[in-house]
PDB file of C-alpha atoms in Angstrom:
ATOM      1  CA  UNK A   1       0.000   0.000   0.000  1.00  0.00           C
ATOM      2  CA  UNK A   2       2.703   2.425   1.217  1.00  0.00           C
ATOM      3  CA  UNK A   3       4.376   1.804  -2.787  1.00  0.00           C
ATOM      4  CA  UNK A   4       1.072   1.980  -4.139  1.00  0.00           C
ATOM      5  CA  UNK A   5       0.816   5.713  -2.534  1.00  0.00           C
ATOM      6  CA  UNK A   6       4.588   6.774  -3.011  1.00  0.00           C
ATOM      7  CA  UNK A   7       3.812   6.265  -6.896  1.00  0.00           C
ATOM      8  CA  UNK A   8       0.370   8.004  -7.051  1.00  0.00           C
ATOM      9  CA  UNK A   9       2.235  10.998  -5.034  1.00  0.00           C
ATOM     10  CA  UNK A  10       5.179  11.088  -8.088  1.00  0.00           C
ATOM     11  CA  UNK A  11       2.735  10.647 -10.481  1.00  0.00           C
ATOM     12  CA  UNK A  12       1.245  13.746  -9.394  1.00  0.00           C
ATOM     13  CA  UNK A  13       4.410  15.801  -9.341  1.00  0.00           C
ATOM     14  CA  UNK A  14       4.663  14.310 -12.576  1.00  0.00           C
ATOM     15  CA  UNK A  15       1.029  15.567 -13.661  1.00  0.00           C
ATOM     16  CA  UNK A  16       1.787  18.590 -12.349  1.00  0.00           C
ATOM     17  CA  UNK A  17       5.148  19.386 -13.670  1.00  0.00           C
ATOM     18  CA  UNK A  18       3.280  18.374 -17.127  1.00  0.00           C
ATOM     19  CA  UNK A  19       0.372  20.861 -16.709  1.00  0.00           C
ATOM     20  CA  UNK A  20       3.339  23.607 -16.351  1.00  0.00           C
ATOM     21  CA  UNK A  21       5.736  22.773 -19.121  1.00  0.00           C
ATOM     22  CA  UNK A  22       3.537  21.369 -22.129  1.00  0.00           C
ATOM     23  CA  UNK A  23       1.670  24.366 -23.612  1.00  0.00           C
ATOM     24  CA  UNK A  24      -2.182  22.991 -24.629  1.00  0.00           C
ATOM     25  CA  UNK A  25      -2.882  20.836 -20.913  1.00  0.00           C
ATOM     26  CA  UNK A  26      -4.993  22.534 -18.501  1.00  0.00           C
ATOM     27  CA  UNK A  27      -6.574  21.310 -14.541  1.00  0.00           C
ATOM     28  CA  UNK A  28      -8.985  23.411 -13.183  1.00  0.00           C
ATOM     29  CA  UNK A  29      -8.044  22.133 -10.131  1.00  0.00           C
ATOM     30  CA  UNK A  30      -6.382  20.576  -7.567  1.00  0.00           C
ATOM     31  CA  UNK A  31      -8.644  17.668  -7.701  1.00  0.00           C
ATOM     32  CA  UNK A  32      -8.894  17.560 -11.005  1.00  0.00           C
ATOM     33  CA  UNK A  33      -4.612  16.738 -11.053  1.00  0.00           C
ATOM     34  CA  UNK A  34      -4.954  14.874  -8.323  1.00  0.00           C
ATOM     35  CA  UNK A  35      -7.363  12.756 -10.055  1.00  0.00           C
ATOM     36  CA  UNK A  36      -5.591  12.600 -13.554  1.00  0.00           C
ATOM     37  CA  UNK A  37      -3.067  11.016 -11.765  1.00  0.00           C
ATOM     38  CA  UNK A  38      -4.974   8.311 -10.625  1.00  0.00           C
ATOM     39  CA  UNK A  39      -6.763   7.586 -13.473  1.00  0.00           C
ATOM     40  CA  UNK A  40      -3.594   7.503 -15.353  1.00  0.00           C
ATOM     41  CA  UNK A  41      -2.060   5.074 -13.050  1.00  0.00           C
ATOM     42  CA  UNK A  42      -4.954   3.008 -13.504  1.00  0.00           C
ATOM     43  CA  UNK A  43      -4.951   2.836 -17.469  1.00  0.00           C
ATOM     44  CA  UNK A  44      -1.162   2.129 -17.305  1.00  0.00           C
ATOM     45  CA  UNK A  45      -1.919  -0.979 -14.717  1.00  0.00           C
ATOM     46  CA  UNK A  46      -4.558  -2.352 -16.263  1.00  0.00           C
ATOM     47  CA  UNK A  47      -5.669  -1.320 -19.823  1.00  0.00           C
ATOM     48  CA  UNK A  48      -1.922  -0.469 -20.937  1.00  0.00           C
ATOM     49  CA  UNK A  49      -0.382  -4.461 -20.815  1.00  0.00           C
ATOM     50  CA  UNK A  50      -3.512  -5.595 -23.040  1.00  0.00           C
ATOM     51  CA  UNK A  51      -3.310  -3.523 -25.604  1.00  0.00           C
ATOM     52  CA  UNK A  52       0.504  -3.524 -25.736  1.00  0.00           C
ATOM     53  CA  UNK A  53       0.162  -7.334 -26.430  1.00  0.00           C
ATOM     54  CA  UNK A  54      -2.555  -6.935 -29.137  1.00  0.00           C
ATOM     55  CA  UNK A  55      -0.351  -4.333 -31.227  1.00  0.00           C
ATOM     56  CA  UNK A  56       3.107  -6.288 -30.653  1.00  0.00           C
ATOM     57  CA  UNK A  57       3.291  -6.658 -33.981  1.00  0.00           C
ATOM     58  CA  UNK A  58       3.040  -2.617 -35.075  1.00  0.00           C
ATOM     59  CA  UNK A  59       5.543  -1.934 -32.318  1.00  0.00           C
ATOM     60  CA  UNK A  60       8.031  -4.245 -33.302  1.00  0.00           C
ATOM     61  CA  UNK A  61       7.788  -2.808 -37.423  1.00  0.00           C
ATOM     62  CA  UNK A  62       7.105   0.750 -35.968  1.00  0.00           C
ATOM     63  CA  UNK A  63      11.102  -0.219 -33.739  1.00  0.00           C
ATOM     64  CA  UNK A  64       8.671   1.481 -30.691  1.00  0.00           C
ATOM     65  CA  UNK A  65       7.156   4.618 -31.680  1.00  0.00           C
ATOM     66  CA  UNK A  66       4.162   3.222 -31.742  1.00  0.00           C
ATOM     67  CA  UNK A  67       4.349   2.713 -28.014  1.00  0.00           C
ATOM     68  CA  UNK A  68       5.024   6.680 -27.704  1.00  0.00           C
ATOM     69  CA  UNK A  69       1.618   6.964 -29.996  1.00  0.00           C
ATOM     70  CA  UNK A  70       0.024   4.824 -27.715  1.00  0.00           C
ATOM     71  CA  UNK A  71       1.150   6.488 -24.674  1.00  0.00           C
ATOM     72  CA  UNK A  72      -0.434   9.710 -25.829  1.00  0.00           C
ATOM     73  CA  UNK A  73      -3.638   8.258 -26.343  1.00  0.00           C
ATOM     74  CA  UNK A  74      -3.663   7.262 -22.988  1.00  0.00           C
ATOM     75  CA  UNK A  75      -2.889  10.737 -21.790  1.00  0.00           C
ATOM     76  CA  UNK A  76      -5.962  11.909 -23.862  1.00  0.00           C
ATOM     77  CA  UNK A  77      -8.357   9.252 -22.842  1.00  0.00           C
ATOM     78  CA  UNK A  78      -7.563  10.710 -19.367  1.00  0.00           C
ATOM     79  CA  UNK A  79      -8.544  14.141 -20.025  1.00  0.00           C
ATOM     80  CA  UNK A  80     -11.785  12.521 -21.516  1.00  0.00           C
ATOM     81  CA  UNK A  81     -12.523  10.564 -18.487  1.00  0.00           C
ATOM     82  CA  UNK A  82     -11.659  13.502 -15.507  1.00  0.00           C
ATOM     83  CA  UNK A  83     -13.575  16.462 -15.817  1.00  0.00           C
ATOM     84  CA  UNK A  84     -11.522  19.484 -15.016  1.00  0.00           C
ATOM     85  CA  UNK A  85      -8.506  18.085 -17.036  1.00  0.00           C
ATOM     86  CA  UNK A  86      -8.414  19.436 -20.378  1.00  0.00           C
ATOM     87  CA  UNK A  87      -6.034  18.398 -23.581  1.00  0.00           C
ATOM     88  CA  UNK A  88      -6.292  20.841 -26.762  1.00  0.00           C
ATOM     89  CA  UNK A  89      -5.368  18.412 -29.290  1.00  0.00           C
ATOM     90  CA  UNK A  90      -3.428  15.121 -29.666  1.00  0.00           C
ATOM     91  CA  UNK A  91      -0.192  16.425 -30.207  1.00  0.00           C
ATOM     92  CA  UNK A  92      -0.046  18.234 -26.515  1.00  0.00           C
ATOM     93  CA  UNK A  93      -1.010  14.417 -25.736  1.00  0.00           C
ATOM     94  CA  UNK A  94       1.832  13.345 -27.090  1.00  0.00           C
ATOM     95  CA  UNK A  95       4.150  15.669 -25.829  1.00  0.00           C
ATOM     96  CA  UNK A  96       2.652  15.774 -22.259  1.00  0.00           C
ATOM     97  CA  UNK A  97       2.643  11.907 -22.025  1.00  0.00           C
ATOM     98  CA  UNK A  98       6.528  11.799 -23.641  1.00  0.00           C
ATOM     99  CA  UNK A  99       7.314  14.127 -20.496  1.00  0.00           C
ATOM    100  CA  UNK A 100       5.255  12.760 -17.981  1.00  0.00           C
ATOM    101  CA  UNK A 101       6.716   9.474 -18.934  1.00  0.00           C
ATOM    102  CA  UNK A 102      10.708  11.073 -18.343  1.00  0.00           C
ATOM    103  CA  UNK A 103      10.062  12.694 -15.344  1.00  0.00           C
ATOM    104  CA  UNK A 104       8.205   9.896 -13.713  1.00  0.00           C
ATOM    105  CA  UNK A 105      11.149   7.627 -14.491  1.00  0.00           C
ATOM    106  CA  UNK A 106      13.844   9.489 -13.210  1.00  0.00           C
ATOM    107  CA  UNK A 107      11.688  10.307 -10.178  1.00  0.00           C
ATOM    108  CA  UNK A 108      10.880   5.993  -9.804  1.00  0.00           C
ATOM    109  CA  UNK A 109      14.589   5.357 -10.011  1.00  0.00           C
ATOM    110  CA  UNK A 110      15.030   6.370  -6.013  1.00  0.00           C
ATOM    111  CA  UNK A 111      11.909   4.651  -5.054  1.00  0.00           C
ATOM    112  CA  UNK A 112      12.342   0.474  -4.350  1.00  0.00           C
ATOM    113  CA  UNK A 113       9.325  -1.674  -5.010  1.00  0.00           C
ATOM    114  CA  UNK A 114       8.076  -0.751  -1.330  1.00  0.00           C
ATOM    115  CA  UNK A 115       7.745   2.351  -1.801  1.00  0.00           C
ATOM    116  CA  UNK A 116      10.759   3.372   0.178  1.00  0.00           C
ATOM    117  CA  UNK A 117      13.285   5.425  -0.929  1.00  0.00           C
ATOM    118  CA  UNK A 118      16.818   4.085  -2.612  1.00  0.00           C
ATOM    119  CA  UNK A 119      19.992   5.756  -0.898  1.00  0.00           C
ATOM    120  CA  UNK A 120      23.158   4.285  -2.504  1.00  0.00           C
ATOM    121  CA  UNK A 121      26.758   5.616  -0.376  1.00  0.00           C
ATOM    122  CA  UNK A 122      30.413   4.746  -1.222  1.00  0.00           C
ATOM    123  CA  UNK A 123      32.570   4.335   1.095  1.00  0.00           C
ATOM    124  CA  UNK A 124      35.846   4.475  -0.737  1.00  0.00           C
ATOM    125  CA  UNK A 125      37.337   1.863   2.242  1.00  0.00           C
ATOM    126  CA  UNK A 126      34.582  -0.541   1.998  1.00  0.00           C
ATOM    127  CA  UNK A 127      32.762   0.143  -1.511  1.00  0.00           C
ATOM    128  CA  UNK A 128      32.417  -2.796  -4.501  1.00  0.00           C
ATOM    129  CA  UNK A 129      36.059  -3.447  -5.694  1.00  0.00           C
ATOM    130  CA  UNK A 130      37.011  -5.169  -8.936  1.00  0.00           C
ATOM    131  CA  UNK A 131      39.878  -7.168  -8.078  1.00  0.00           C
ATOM    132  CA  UNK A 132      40.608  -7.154 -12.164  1.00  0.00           C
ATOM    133  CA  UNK A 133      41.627  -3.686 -12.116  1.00  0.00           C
ATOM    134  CA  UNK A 134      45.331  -2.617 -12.439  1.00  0.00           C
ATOM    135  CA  UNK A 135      45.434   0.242  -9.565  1.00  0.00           C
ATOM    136  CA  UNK A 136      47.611   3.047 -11.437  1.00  0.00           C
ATOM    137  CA  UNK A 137      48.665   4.525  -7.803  1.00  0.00           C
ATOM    138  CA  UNK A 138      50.221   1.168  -6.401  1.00  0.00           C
ATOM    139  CA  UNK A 139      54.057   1.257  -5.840  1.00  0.00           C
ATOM    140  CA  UNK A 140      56.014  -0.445  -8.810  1.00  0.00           C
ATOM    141  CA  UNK A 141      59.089  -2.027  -7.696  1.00  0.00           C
ATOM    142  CA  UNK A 142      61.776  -1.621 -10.693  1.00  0.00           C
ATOM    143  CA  UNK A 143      62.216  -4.963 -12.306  1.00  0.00           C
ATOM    144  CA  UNK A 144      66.052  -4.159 -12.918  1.00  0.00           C
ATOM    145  CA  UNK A 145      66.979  -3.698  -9.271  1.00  0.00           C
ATOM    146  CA  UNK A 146      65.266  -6.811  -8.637  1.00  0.00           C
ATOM    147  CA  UNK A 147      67.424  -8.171 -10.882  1.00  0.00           C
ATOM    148  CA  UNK A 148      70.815  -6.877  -9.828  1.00  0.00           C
ATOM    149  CA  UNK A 149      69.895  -7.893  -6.223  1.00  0.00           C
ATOM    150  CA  UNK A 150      68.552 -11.382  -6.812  1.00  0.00           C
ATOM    151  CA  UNK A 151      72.122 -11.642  -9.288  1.00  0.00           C
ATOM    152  CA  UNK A 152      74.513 -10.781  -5.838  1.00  0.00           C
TER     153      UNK A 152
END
C-alpha cells in the first residue's frame, strides 16, 4: 500500500510538472490533477499491458514509436474521463505523455518496489572493488633492481 501511494504521489508531481511545461494541458483544479493522476495510473496498470500485447506486432515494425503513440492516447483518454482536465489536441497528448513518462522515471529510479526510498553511499574503504583492475597509484618495484639484487 505504502508503494502503491509513493507512486500516485510522483505521479502527481509528474502531472503537475506536465500541466506547467507542455503548452495545450490545462486542470482546473487541484482535484482535477490529483485525479488525472490516478486515473492515469490506472490505465497504465490495467488497460496499458492488453493492448501492448494486441499491437506487438506494429511496435516491433514501428522499432517502438508506436508505443510513444500509444502512450499519448492514454494521456488523452484521461482528459476525456476527468472532468476538469483538459487536452487541446493530440499532439499536446503526445508531448505531455513523452514528459510525464521522463520525469516519472527518473523520479521511480530512487523509489524500491516498497515504496521506500533508494539511498546508494560509497565508502571508498569498503565500496564494490574489482579485483581485475590494475590500480595506477600502487608502488612499482623496478624490475632491474630486482634483478641486480637477486644476481649478488
Amino acid at each position: 500500500m505504502r508503494g502503491f501511494l509513493v507512486r500516485w504521489l510522483i505521479n502527481i508531481a509528474a502531472m503537475i510538472l506536465v500541466i506547467n511545461i507542455v503548452p495545450g494541458i490545462h486542470s482546473e483544479g487541484r482535484l482535477a490533477t490529483i485525479m488525472a493522476a490516478l486515473v492515469l495510473g490506472l490505465i497504465n496498470a490495467t488497460l496499458r499491458p492488453i493492448v501492448f500485447a494486441l499491437t506487438l506486432p506494429l511496435t516491433i515494425l514501428s522499432f517502438g514509436i508506436f508505443t510513444l503513440l500509444m502512450n499519448g492516447f492514454f494521456f488523452y483518454l484521461v482528459s476525456k474521463i476527468v472532468e476538469g482536465f483538459v487536452i487541446d489536441d493530440f499532439s499536446a497528448a503526445f508531448w505531455g505523455a513523452l514528459c510525464f513518462s521522463v520525469v516519472s522515471f527518473l523520479l521511480n529510479l530512487f523509489i524500491g518496489p516498497q515504496g521506500r526510498f533508494k539511498v546508494y553511499r560509497y565508502d571508498g574503504r569498503n565500496g564494490p572493488q574489482d579485483r581485475n583492475v590494475i590500480d595506477v597509484d600502487a608502488e612499482v618495484e623496478d624490475v632491474d633492481e630486482k634483478e641486480k639484487d637477486g644476481k649478488k
